[in-house]
Amino acid sequence: MSDLLDPVNAFFKIALAVKNDDSIAVKENNLSITYLEFLQKVQQIAGAITSHSKNEKIALVLPQGHKSYASMFASLAAGSYYCPINIGAPDNRINNILNEFIPDIIIYSEETSELIKNISPQATLINIDDALKKPPLLEPCQPHEIAYVIFTSGSTGTPKGVVIGRKGLTHYLGWSKIALKINETSIVSQHPNIGFDLSVLDIYSTLCNGGTLIPITSMKYRTMPALAIKEHKITHWISVPSIVDLIGKSKQLTSQNISSLTHVVFCGEQLFEHQLDKLFEASPSLNVINTYGPTEATVSCTELSLNHNNYKDYCYNNNVSIGTAIDGITLTTKKEDEAELIITGEQVALGYWQDDNKTTQSFSIKANEERRYFTGDIVQSTRENLYFAHRTDNQIKINGYRIELAEVDFALHQLGFNACITVFKNNQLYCFIENEKKLAPLEVTKMLASILPSYMLPKEVIILDNLPRNINDKIDAKQLKENYINE
Amino acid sequence: MNDSTVEKYQVFLSKILNCATNEVNINITFKNYPKWDSFAHVEVMVALDELFSIEFTEENFVKYGNAAEISNLFNEQ
């Protein structure tokens, strides 16, 4: 993989090439930040980072927007690596992640200063606005082996950190450069929260290739993404597929609203045929790229190019195929028809953060061999196409958010409920609790909301005098699903 | 606002936000209530369109992002 594709090299090259004109890197509310201005911010933040002797691990506690994007590039340019934090998560979860990551430096803003009040004293705190006054670091430092650590739902109740290598990120950007065809005329959405790894695709692919990035942050644009597309003339939309349903429900999936779109990239959850029907009906000339990949393989590692003429060939039982492996990645299964998918290649993560046991369970990492990741995703091969079938464990996805049911159970245990179980049915979570504490369901939900992010909250908390048990004396989830949750 | 109005908007929002009716009060908004996310808000607007013919305009999406405005609709019914 060419060093020119390294995100720092690629960005510096683009920014210096366009520095004499007014090409816009990020357009945020009424603010347009040119590539030259963005480069200066990256260099100043990198200068602030390198002015501290201990600067390997950087936590970014910043809102979605140009300052957080600049801090990502700055961390890499400083020879460090970063952990992006979802600032919308409950304080308790943010603290858990920071306590696991133990950053050397925390970059924060006025808006997030409250969130870091009780953080370990050994971290140096840098206010982003102060960093933007520091002398710039003009020459990037030697890259660190790690690019970023992103935390996802963990079955032990603590989010687990996935460690992505700089070479893995570079490999991924090599793919996106060719597949997404982003250039100086491209206007790209930045929809996912920075704590969700899909954001890596839009942020780096845009800013390393001269496009303009539009953070989708306001209530108006979050609820009506089609208006963001129309008003900003967005050419590339990148998100989870359920956004199509959201736009459809608000009756805004019209040719007029999405006429500027040339490419739509989906990742993070299953794509369905009905979503493509709606999209291509509104815009028959669209190029849709469906991708699949766990966080452990650097965002995504398959691709399938779909257009109005070919997409039906890749639909089966309302599901859309996940496509084939991108260059440099090998996908294998242990059996022919339906089996667990194993991913091999440079993009496979370096392991889980500070957790050798979990790393050994899910990865094969041997000297002189390519890293392998056992996904836990069962795929099915039908008519020569791969389709996601189901998980081998209790990990589920809601609106693209990865959730371990065990993490919700763990939260219930933390709240003092000994006999409880979380189940997934009709695309919703339900918590069953044995009536020990004489609390109302509402009170339990409120308690859960103080430790879990909103997407992990159950649709319903159901309190029973006794939870049914199976022959092994385990709580019988199957019976609960059948008897207490309607289809 | 009479009790019947209170009950109506509470039932309306609790069904969409997947929560108990007594969890809904006049102060909850799109910004401060965790379950009232962008997906839920679109559901709110779809339901308001059906019940009160509230159009899907940008102004209305912002205006009805709080329980107080929604309760006014039921009050005027």
Coordinates of C-alpha atoms in Angstrom, one line a residue:
Chain A
M1 CA 0.0 0.0 0.0
S2 CA 1.5 3.3 -1.1
D3 CA 2.5 5.8 1.7
L4 CA 0.8 8.5 -0.4
L5 CA -2.6 7.0 0.7
D6 CA -1.7 7.4 4.4
P7 CA -4.4 9.8 5.7
V8 CA -2.0 12.5 6.9
N9 CA 0.1 12.4 3.7
A10 CA -3.0 12.4 1.5
F11 CA -4.6 15.3 3.4
F12 CA -1.5 17.4 3.5
K13 CA -0.9 16.9 -0.2
I14 CA -4.5 17.9 -1.1
A15 CA -4.5 20.8 1.3
L16 CA -1.2 22.2 -0.1
A17 CA -2.3 21.7 -3.6
V18 CA -5.5 23.7 -3.2
K19 CA -4.2 26.2 -0.7
N20 CA -4.2 29.1 -3.1
D21 CA -7.9 28.9 -3.8
D22 CA -11.0 28.8 -1.7
S23 CA -11.9 25.2 -1.9
I24 CA -14.1 24.3 1.1
A25 CA -13.1 21.5 3.4
V26 CA -16.0 21.6 5.8
K27 CA -19.3 23.6 5.6
E28 CA -20.8 23.8 9.0
N29 CA -23.9 26.0 9.8
N30 CA -22.9 29.4 8.4
L31 CA -19.2 28.6 8.5
S32 CA -17.2 27.6 5.5
I33 CA -13.7 26.3 6.3
T34 CA -11.3 26.3 3.4
Y35 CA -8.7 23.6 3.0
L36 CA -6.0 26.2 3.9
E37 CA -7.8 27.1 7.1
F38 CA -8.4 23.4 7.9
L39 CA -4.8 22.6 7.4
Q40 CA -3.8 25.4 9.7
K41 CA -6.1 24.0 12.4
V42 CA -4.7 20.5 12.0
Q43 CA -1.1 21.9 12.3
Q44 CA -2.0 24.0 15.4
I45 CA -3.8 21.2 17.2
A46 CA -0.8 18.9 16.3
G47 CA 1.5 21.6 17.7
A48 CA -0.5 21.7 20.9
I49 CA -0.4 17.9 21.2
T50 CA 3.4 17.6 20.6
S51 CA 4.1 20.4 23.1
H52 CA 3.3 17.8 25.8
S53 CA 5.9 15.1 26.4
K54 CA 3.3 12.4 27.0
N55 CA 1.1 12.4 24.0
E56 CA 0.6 8.9 22.6
K57 CA -3.1 8.4 23.4
I58 CA -5.6 11.2 22.7
A59 CA -9.2 11.2 23.6
L60 CA -11.5 13.4 21.5
V61 CA -14.4 14.6 23.6
L62 CA -15.7 17.0 21.0
P63 CA -19.0 17.6 19.1
Q64 CA -19.4 16.4 15.6
G65 CA -17.9 19.1 13.4
H66 CA -14.7 20.6 11.9
K67 CA -12.9 20.8 15.2
S68 CA -13.2 17.1 15.9
Y69 CA -12.2 16.2 12.3
A70 CA -9.2 18.5 12.5
S71 CA -8.3 16.8 15.9
M72 CA -8.3 13.4 14.3
F73 CA -5.9 14.4 11.6
A74 CA -3.8 16.3 14.1
S75 CA -3.5 13.3 16.4
L76 CA -2.2 11.2 13.5
A77 CA 0.1 14.0 12.3
A78 CA 1.5 14.2 15.9
G79 CA 2.4 10.5 15.7
S80 CA -0.3 9.7 18.2
Y81 CA -3.6 7.8 18.0
Y82 CA -7.0 8.8 19.2
C83 CA -10.3 7.5 20.7
P84 CA -13.4 9.4 19.5
I85 CA -16.1 9.8 22.1
N86 CA -19.8 9.9 21.5
I87 CA -20.7 12.9 23.6
G88 CA -24.4 12.1 23.5
A89 CA -23.8 8.9 25.6
P90 CA -24.6 9.0 29.3
D91 CA -21.8 10.3 31.5
N92 CA -21.3 6.9 33.1
R93 CA -20.5 5.3 29.7
I94 CA -18.2 8.1 28.7
N95 CA -16.3 7.7 32.0
N96 CA -16.1 3.9 31.5
I97 CA -14.5 4.4 28.1
L98 CA -12.1 7.0 29.3
N99 CA -11.2 4.9 32.3
E100 CA -10.5 2.0 29.9
F101 CA -8.5 4.1 27.4
I102 CA -6.6 6.1 30.0
P103 CA -5.7 8.9 27.6
D104 CA -2.5 11.0 27.9
I105 CA -4.4 14.0 26.5
I106 CA -8.1 14.8 26.4
I107 CA -9.1 17.4 23.8
Y108 CA -12.4 19.0 24.8
S109 CA -14.5 22.1 24.1
E110 CA -16.5 24.5 26.2
E111 CA -19.6 22.5 25.2
T112 CA -18.1 19.2 26.6
S113 CA -16.2 20.6 29.6
E114 CA -18.8 19.2 32.1
L115 CA -18.3 15.7 30.7
I116 CA -14.7 15.5 31.8
K117 CA -15.0 17.0 35.2
N118 CA -14.3 13.7 37.1
I119 CA -11.7 12.2 34.8
S120 CA -8.4 10.8 36.1
P121 CA -6.0 13.5 37.0
Q122 CA -3.1 12.1 35.0
A123 CA -4.6 13.2 31.6
T124 CA -3.6 16.6 30.3
L125 CA -6.6 18.6 29.3
I126 CA -6.5 20.7 26.2
N127 CA -9.3 23.1 25.3
I128 CA -9.6 23.0 21.6
D129 CA -9.9 26.8 21.3
D130 CA -6.6 27.2 23.2
A131 CA -5.0 24.5 20.9
L132 CA -6.0 26.6 17.9
K133 CA -3.8 29.4 19.1
K134 CA -0.6 27.3 19.4
P135 CA 2.4 27.4 17.0
P136 CA 1.8 24.9 14.2
L137 CA 3.5 21.6 13.7
L138 CA 4.5 21.9 10.1
E139 CA 6.1 18.5 9.4
P140 CA 4.1 15.4 10.5
C141 CA 5.7 13.1 12.9
Q142 CA 6.5 9.4 12.3
P143 CA 3.2 7.5 12.2
H144 CA 2.2 5.4 15.2
E145 CA 1.3 1.8 14.5
I146 CA -2.2 2.5 15.8
A147 CA -4.6 5.0 14.1
Y148 CA -7.5 4.9 16.5
V149 CA -9.3 2.9 19.2
I150 CA -13.1 2.9 18.9
F151 CA -15.3 1.5 21.6
T152 CA -18.4 -0.7 20.8
S153 CA -20.9 -2.6 23.0
G154 CA -19.2 -5.2 25.2
S155 CA -20.8 -8.3 26.6
T156 CA -19.2 -7.8 30.0
G157 CA -20.9 -4.5 30.5
T158 CA -17.9 -2.4 29.7
P159 CA -17.6 -1.2 26.1
K160 CA -14.7 -2.9 24.3
G161 CA -12.1 -1.0 22.4
V162 CA -11.2 -2.1 18.9
V163 CA -7.6 -1.1 17.9
I164 CA -7.3 -0.1 14.3
G165 CA -3.8 0.1 12.8
R166 CA -2.6 3.0 10.7
K167 CA -1.8 0.6 7.8
G168 CA -5.3 -0.8 8.1
L169 CA -6.8 2.7 7.8
T170 CA -4.5 3.5 4.9
H171 CA -5.6 0.3 3.1
Y172 CA -9.3 1.2 3.6
L173 CA -8.7 4.7 2.2
G174 CA -7.1 3.2 -0.8
W175 CA -10.3 1.3 -1.5
S176 CA -12.6 4.3 -0.8
K177 CA -10.6 6.5 -3.2
I178 CA -11.4 4.2 -6.1
A179 CA -14.9 3.1 -5.1
L180 CA -16.4 6.5 -4.0
K181 CA -14.8 8.6 -6.7
I182 CA -14.7 11.7 -4.4
N183 CA -13.0 14.7 -5.8
E184 CA -12.9 18.6 -5.6
T185 CA -16.5 18.8 -6.9
S186 CA -17.9 16.3 -4.4
I187 CA -20.1 17.4 -1.5
V188 CA -20.3 14.6 1.1
S189 CA -22.6 14.1 4.1
Q190 CA -21.1 13.5 7.6
H191 CA -24.1 11.8 9.3
P192 CA -22.7 9.2 11.7
N193 CA -21.6 10.2 15.2
I194 CA -17.8 10.3 15.5
G195 CA -18.0 7.6 18.1
F196 CA -19.4 5.2 15.4
D197 CA -16.8 3.9 13.0
L198 CA -18.8 4.6 9.9
S199 CA -17.8 8.2 10.3
V200 CA -14.2 7.2 9.4
L201 CA -15.4 6.7 5.8
D202 CA -17.0 10.0 5.2
I203 CA -14.4 12.1 7.1
Y204 CA -11.2 10.7 5.7
S205 CA -12.5 9.9 2.2
T206 CA -13.7 13.4 1.7
L207 CA -10.8 15.4 3.3
C208 CA -8.1 13.2 1.7
N209 CA -9.6 13.7 -1.8
G210 CA -10.5 17.4 -1.9
G211 CA -14.3 17.2 -1.4
T212 CA -16.5 19.3 1.0
L213 CA -17.8 17.7 4.1
I214 CA -21.3 18.6 5.5
P215 CA -21.9 17.6 9.2
I216 CA -25.5 16.6 9.6
T217 CA -26.0 17.8 13.1
S218 CA -29.1 20.1 13.4
M219 CA -32.5 18.8 14.4
K220 CA -33.7 19.9 11.0
Y221 CA -31.2 17.8 9.1
R222 CA -31.2 14.8 11.5
T223 CA -35.0 14.5 11.1
M224 CA -35.2 15.6 7.5
P225 CA -31.9 14.4 5.8
A226 CA -33.5 15.0 2.3
L227 CA -33.5 18.7 3.1
A228 CA -29.8 18.6 3.8
I229 CA -29.2 16.8 0.5
K230 CA -31.3 19.4 -1.4
E231 CA -30.0 22.5 0.3
H232 CA -26.3 21.6 0.2
K233 CA -26.5 19.8 -3.1
I234 CA -24.9 16.8 -1.6
T235 CA -23.4 14.4 -4.2
H236 CA -22.4 11.5 -1.8
W237 CA -24.6 10.3 1.0
I238 CA -23.0 7.8 3.5
S239 CA -25.1 6.2 6.3
V240 CA -26.9 3.2 7.6
P241 CA -29.7 2.1 5.2
S242 CA -32.5 2.8 7.7
I243 CA -32.2 6.5 6.8
V244 CA -34.0 5.6 3.6
D245 CA -37.0 4.6 5.7
L246 CA -36.7 7.8 7.7
I247 CA -36.8 10.0 4.6
G248 CA -39.6 7.9 3.1
K249 CA -41.8 8.2 6.2
S250 CA -41.5 12.0 6.1
K251 CA -42.6 11.9 2.4
Q252 CA -39.4 13.6 1.3
L253 CA -37.9 10.9 -0.8
T254 CA -38.6 12.7 -4.0
S255 CA -36.6 13.2 -7.3
Q256 CA -36.5 16.9 -6.5
N257 CA -35.0 16.5 -3.1
I258 CA -32.3 14.1 -4.0
S259 CA -31.5 15.1 -7.6
S260 CA -27.9 16.2 -6.7
L261 CA -27.0 12.7 -5.4
T262 CA -24.7 10.6 -7.6
H263 CA -23.5 8.1 -5.0
V264 CA -25.1 6.5 -1.9
V265 CA -23.0 4.3 0.3
F266 CA -24.6 2.0 2.9
C267 CA -22.9 0.3 5.8
G268 CA -23.6 -0.7 9.4
E269 CA -26.7 -2.8 9.0
Q270 CA -28.6 -4.9 6.6
L271 CA -29.8 -3.3 3.4
F272 CA -33.3 -4.4 2.2
E273 CA -34.8 -4.6 -1.3
H274 CA -37.7 -2.2 -0.4
Q275 CA -35.2 0.5 0.5
L276 CA -33.6 0.2 -2.9
D277 CA -37.0 0.2 -4.6
K278 CA -37.7 3.5 -3.1
L279 CA -34.3 5.0 -3.8
F280 CA -34.2 4.0 -7.5
E281 CA -37.8 5.1 -8.0
A282 CA -36.8 8.6 -6.9
S283 CA -33.5 8.6 -8.7
P284 CA -32.9 6.0 -11.4
S285 CA -29.4 7.2 -12.2
L286 CA -28.0 6.7 -8.7
N287 CA -25.0 4.6 -7.9
V288 CA -25.5 2.6 -4.7
I289 CA -22.6 0.9 -3.0
N290 CA -23.6 -1.6 -0.4
T291 CA -20.8 -2.6 2.0
Y292 CA -20.4 -4.9 5.0
G293 CA -17.9 -5.1 7.7
P294 CA -17.5 -5.2 11.5
T295 CA -15.6 -2.4 13.3
E296 CA -12.8 -5.0 13.7
A297 CA -12.2 -4.9 9.9
T298 CA -11.9 -1.1 9.7
V299 CA -15.4 -0.1 8.9
S300 CA -16.1 -2.3 5.9
C301 CA -14.4 -4.9 3.7
T302 CA -16.9 -5.9 1.0
E303 CA -18.6 -4.0 -1.8
L304 CA -21.4 -4.3 -4.2
S305 CA -22.2 -1.7 -6.8
L306 CA -25.9 -1.5 -7.5
N307 CA -27.8 0.5 -10.1
H308 CA -31.3 0.7 -11.4
N309 CA -30.8 -2.1 -13.9
N310 CA -28.9 -4.7 -11.8
Y311 CA -30.1 -4.4 -8.3
K312 CA -32.9 -7.0 -8.4
D313 CA -30.2 -9.6 -9.4
Y314 CA -28.7 -9.2 -5.9
C315 CA -32.0 -9.3 -3.9
Y316 CA -33.2 -12.5 -2.2
N317 CA -36.1 -12.7 0.3
N318 CA -36.0 -8.8 0.6
N319 CA -32.3 -9.0 1.6
V320 CA -29.6 -7.4 -0.5
S321 CA -26.3 -9.2 -0.9
I322 CA -23.3 -7.8 0.9
G323 CA -21.1 -8.2 -2.2
T324 CA -17.6 -9.5 -2.5
A325 CA -14.3 -8.8 -0.7
I326 CA -12.5 -5.6 -1.6
D327 CA -9.0 -5.8 -3.0
G328 CA -6.5 -7.1 -0.4
I329 CA -9.1 -8.8 1.8
T330 CA -10.0 -12.5 1.8
L331 CA -13.3 -13.8 3.0
T332 CA -13.6 -17.4 3.9
T333 CA -16.2 -19.7 5.6
K334 CA -15.6 -23.0 7.2
K335 CA -18.4 -24.6 5.2
E336 CA -19.8 -24.2 1.8
D337 CA -23.4 -23.0 2.3
E338 CA -24.1 -21.2 5.6
A339 CA -21.2 -20.6 7.9
E340 CA -19.3 -18.0 10.0
L341 CA -17.4 -15.5 7.9
I342 CA -13.7 -15.1 8.5
I343 CA -11.9 -11.9 7.3
T344 CA -8.2 -11.9 6.5
G345 CA -6.1 -9.0 5.5
E346 CA -4.4 -5.7 6.4
Q347 CA -7.6 -4.0 7.5
V348 CA -8.2 -6.5 10.3
A349 CA -7.8 -4.8 13.7
L350 CA -4.7 -5.2 15.8
G351 CA -7.0 -6.7 18.6
Y352 CA -9.1 -5.5 21.5
W353 CA -7.8 -2.7 23.7
Q354 CA -6.0 -4.2 26.7
D355 CA -7.8 -7.5 26.5
D356 CA -5.6 -10.4 25.4
N357 CA -8.3 -13.0 26.2
K358 CA -10.9 -11.5 24.0
T359 CA -8.4 -10.9 21.3
T360 CA -7.3 -14.5 21.3
Q361 CA -11.0 -15.6 21.2
S362 CA -11.9 -13.6 18.1
F363 CA -8.6 -13.0 16.2
S364 CA -5.8 -15.1 14.8
I365 CA -2.7 -13.0 15.0
K366 CA 0.6 -14.8 14.2
A367 CA 4.0 -13.5 13.2
N368 CA 4.5 -13.6 9.4
E369 CA 0.8 -14.4 8.8
E370 CA -2.0 -12.1 7.8
R371 CA -4.4 -11.3 10.7
R372 CA -7.7 -13.1 10.7
Y373 CA -10.9 -12.1 12.4
F374 CA -13.7 -14.5 13.2
T375 CA -16.8 -12.3 12.7
G376 CA -19.5 -14.2 14.5
D377 CA -21.6 -13.3 11.4
I378 CA -23.2 -16.3 9.7
V379 CA -23.5 -15.7 5.9
Q380 CA -25.3 -17.6 3.3
S381 CA -24.3 -18.2 -0.2
T382 CA -27.3 -18.0 -2.6
R383 CA -27.0 -17.9 -6.4
E384 CA -23.3 -17.1 -6.0
N385 CA -24.0 -14.1 -3.8
L386 CA -23.2 -13.7 -0.1
Y387 CA -26.0 -12.6 2.2
F388 CA -25.9 -11.9 5.9
A389 CA -28.0 -14.5 7.7
H390 CA -27.7 -14.1 11.5
R391 CA -25.2 -13.9 14.4
T392 CA -23.6 -16.8 16.3
D393 CA -24.1 -14.9 19.6
N394 CA -26.4 -12.3 21.2
Q395 CA -25.1 -9.3 19.4
I396 CA -27.8 -7.4 17.5
K397 CA -28.0 -4.1 15.6
I398 CA -30.7 -1.4 15.9
N399 CA -30.4 1.5 13.4
G400 CA -26.8 0.5 12.8
Y401 CA -25.9 0.6 16.5
R402 CA -24.2 -2.6 17.6
I403 CA -25.6 -3.9 20.9
E404 CA -24.6 -6.9 23.0
L405 CA -27.7 -8.0 24.8
A406 CA -25.4 -9.1 27.6
E407 CA -24.4 -5.4 28.1
V408 CA -28.0 -4.5 28.8
D409 CA -28.3 -7.5 31.2
F410 CA -25.1 -6.3 32.9
A411 CA -26.6 -2.8 33.4
L412 CA -29.7 -4.5 35.0
H413 CA -27.4 -6.4 37.3
Q414 CA -25.5 -3.2 38.2
L415 CA -28.9 -1.8 39.2
G416 CA -29.4 -4.7 41.5
F417 CA -31.7 -7.0 39.5
N418 CA -30.4 -10.5 39.9
A419 CA -32.9 -12.4 37.8
C420 CA -33.3 -10.6 34.5
I421 CA -32.9 -11.1 30.7
T422 CA -32.9 -8.9 27.7
V423 CA -34.4 -10.3 24.5
F424 CA -34.7 -9.0 20.9
K425 CA -37.9 -9.3 18.9
N426 CA -39.6 -7.3 16.2
N427 CA -36.4 -5.2 15.9
Q428 CA -36.8 -4.0 19.5
L429 CA -35.3 -4.8 22.9
Y430 CA -37.4 -6.1 25.8
C431 CA -36.2 -6.5 29.4
F432 CA -37.7 -9.1 31.7
I433 CA -37.2 -8.7 35.4
E434 CA -38.2 -10.9 38.4
N435 CA -40.1 -8.8 40.8
E436 CA -37.6 -8.4 43.6
K437 CA -37.4 -4.7 44.2
K438 CA -41.1 -3.7 43.7
L439 CA -40.3 -1.1 41.2
A440 CA -42.5 0.1 38.4
P441 CA -41.3 -0.5 34.8
L442 CA -40.9 3.2 34.3
E443 CA -38.5 3.6 37.2
V444 CA -36.4 0.8 35.8
T445 CA -36.2 2.4 32.4
K446 CA -35.2 5.7 34.0
M447 CA -32.4 4.0 35.9
L448 CA -31.2 2.3 32.8
A449 CA -31.2 5.6 30.9
S450 CA -28.6 6.9 33.4
I451 CA -26.1 4.2 32.3
L452 CA -27.0 3.2 28.8
P453 CA -27.2 5.2 25.6
S454 CA -30.7 5.8 24.3
Y455 CA -30.4 3.2 21.5
M456 CA -29.8 0.5 24.1
L457 CA -33.0 1.3 26.1
P458 CA -35.7 -1.4 25.9
K459 CA -39.0 -0.8 24.2
E460 CA -40.6 -2.2 27.3
V461 CA -39.6 -3.4 30.8
I462 CA -41.7 -6.4 31.8
I463 CA -41.8 -7.3 35.5
L464 CA -43.0 -10.8 36.4
D465 CA -43.3 -12.5 39.8
N466 CA -41.2 -15.5 38.5
L467 CA -39.2 -15.8 35.3
P468 CA -39.7 -19.2 33.5
R469 CA -36.7 -21.5 33.5
N470 CA -35.6 -24.2 31.1
I471 CA -34.4 -27.7 32.0
N472 CA -30.9 -26.3 32.7
D473 CA -32.5 -23.8 35.1
K474 CA -31.6 -20.9 32.8
I475 CA -34.1 -18.2 32.2
D476 CA -36.2 -19.3 29.2
A477 CA -35.9 -16.5 26.7
K478 CA -37.7 -18.4 24.1
Q479 CA -40.8 -18.8 26.3
L480 CA -40.7 -15.2 27.3
K481 CA -40.6 -14.0 23.7
E482 CA -43.4 -16.3 22.7
N483 CA -45.7 -15.6 25.6
Y484 CA -45.2 -11.9 26.4
I485 CA -44.3 -10.1 23.2
N486 CA -46.8 -9.9 20.3
E487 CA -45.6 -10.4 16.7
Chain B
M1 CA -55.7 22.2 30.1
N2 CA -58.2 19.6 31.3
D3 CA -57.4 16.1 32.4
S4 CA -58.7 14.5 29.2
T5 CA -56.3 16.7 27.1
V6 CA -53.4 15.7 29.3
E7 CA -54.3 12.1 28.9
K8 CA -54.6 12.3 25.1
Y9 CA -51.2 13.9 24.4
Q10 CA -49.6 11.6 27.0
V11 CA -51.1 8.5 25.3
F12 CA -50.2 9.9 21.9
L13 CA -46.5 10.5 22.7
S14 CA -46.0 7.4 24.9
K15 CA -47.1 5.1 22.1
I16 CA -44.6 6.6 19.7
L17 CA -41.8 7.0 22.2
N18 CA -42.3 3.5 23.5
C19 CA -42.7 4.6 27.1
A20 CA -45.2 4.6 29.9
T21 CA -47.8 7.5 29.8
N22 CA -46.8 8.9 33.2
E23 CA -43.2 9.3 31.8
V24 CA -44.6 11.9 29.4
N25 CA -44.9 15.4 30.7
I26 CA -45.1 18.9 29.3
N27 CA -41.4 19.5 29.5
I28 CA -40.1 16.7 27.4
T29 CA -38.6 17.6 24.1
F30 CA -36.7 16.1 21.1
K31 CA -33.5 17.4 22.7
N32 CA -34.0 16.3 26.4
Y33 CA -35.8 13.0 26.1
P34 CA -33.5 10.1 25.1
K35 CA -36.1 8.0 23.3
W36 CA -37.3 11.1 21.2
D37 CA -34.6 10.7 18.5
S38 CA -34.8 11.5 14.8
F39 CA -36.6 8.3 14.0
A40 CA -39.2 8.8 16.7
H41 CA -39.7 12.4 15.7
V42 CA -40.5 11.5 12.1
E43 CA -43.1 9.0 13.6
V44 CA -44.5 12.0 15.7
M45 CA -44.8 14.1 12.5
V46 CA -46.5 11.2 10.6
A47 CA -49.0 10.8 13.4
L48 CA -49.7 14.6 13.6
D49 CA -50.3 14.7 9.9
E50 CA -52.9 11.9 10.2
L51 CA -54.6 13.4 13.2
F52 CA -54.4 17.2 12.6
S53 CA -53.2 17.5 9.0
I54 CA -50.0 19.1 10.1
E55 CA -47.8 19.4 7.0
F56 CA -44.3 18.1 6.7
T57 CA -42.7 21.5 6.6
E58 CA -39.3 22.5 8.1
E59 CA -41.1 24.9 10.4
N60 CA -43.5 22.3 11.7
F61 CA -40.7 19.7 12.3
V62 CA -39.0 22.2 14.6
K63 CA -42.2 23.6 16.2
Y64 CA -43.5 20.2 17.2
G65 CA -40.3 18.9 18.7
N66 CA -41.7 19.4 22.2
A67 CA -44.6 18.0 24.2
A68 CA -45.9 21.5 25.0
E69 CA -46.8 22.4 21.4
I70 CA -48.3 18.9 20.8
S71 CA -50.5 19.2 23.9
N72 CA -51.8 22.6 22.5
L73 CA -53.0 20.7 19.5
F74 CA -55.0 18.3 21.6
N75 CA -56.3 21.2 23.7
E76 CA -57.6 23.1 20.7
Q77 CA -59.3 19.9 19.4

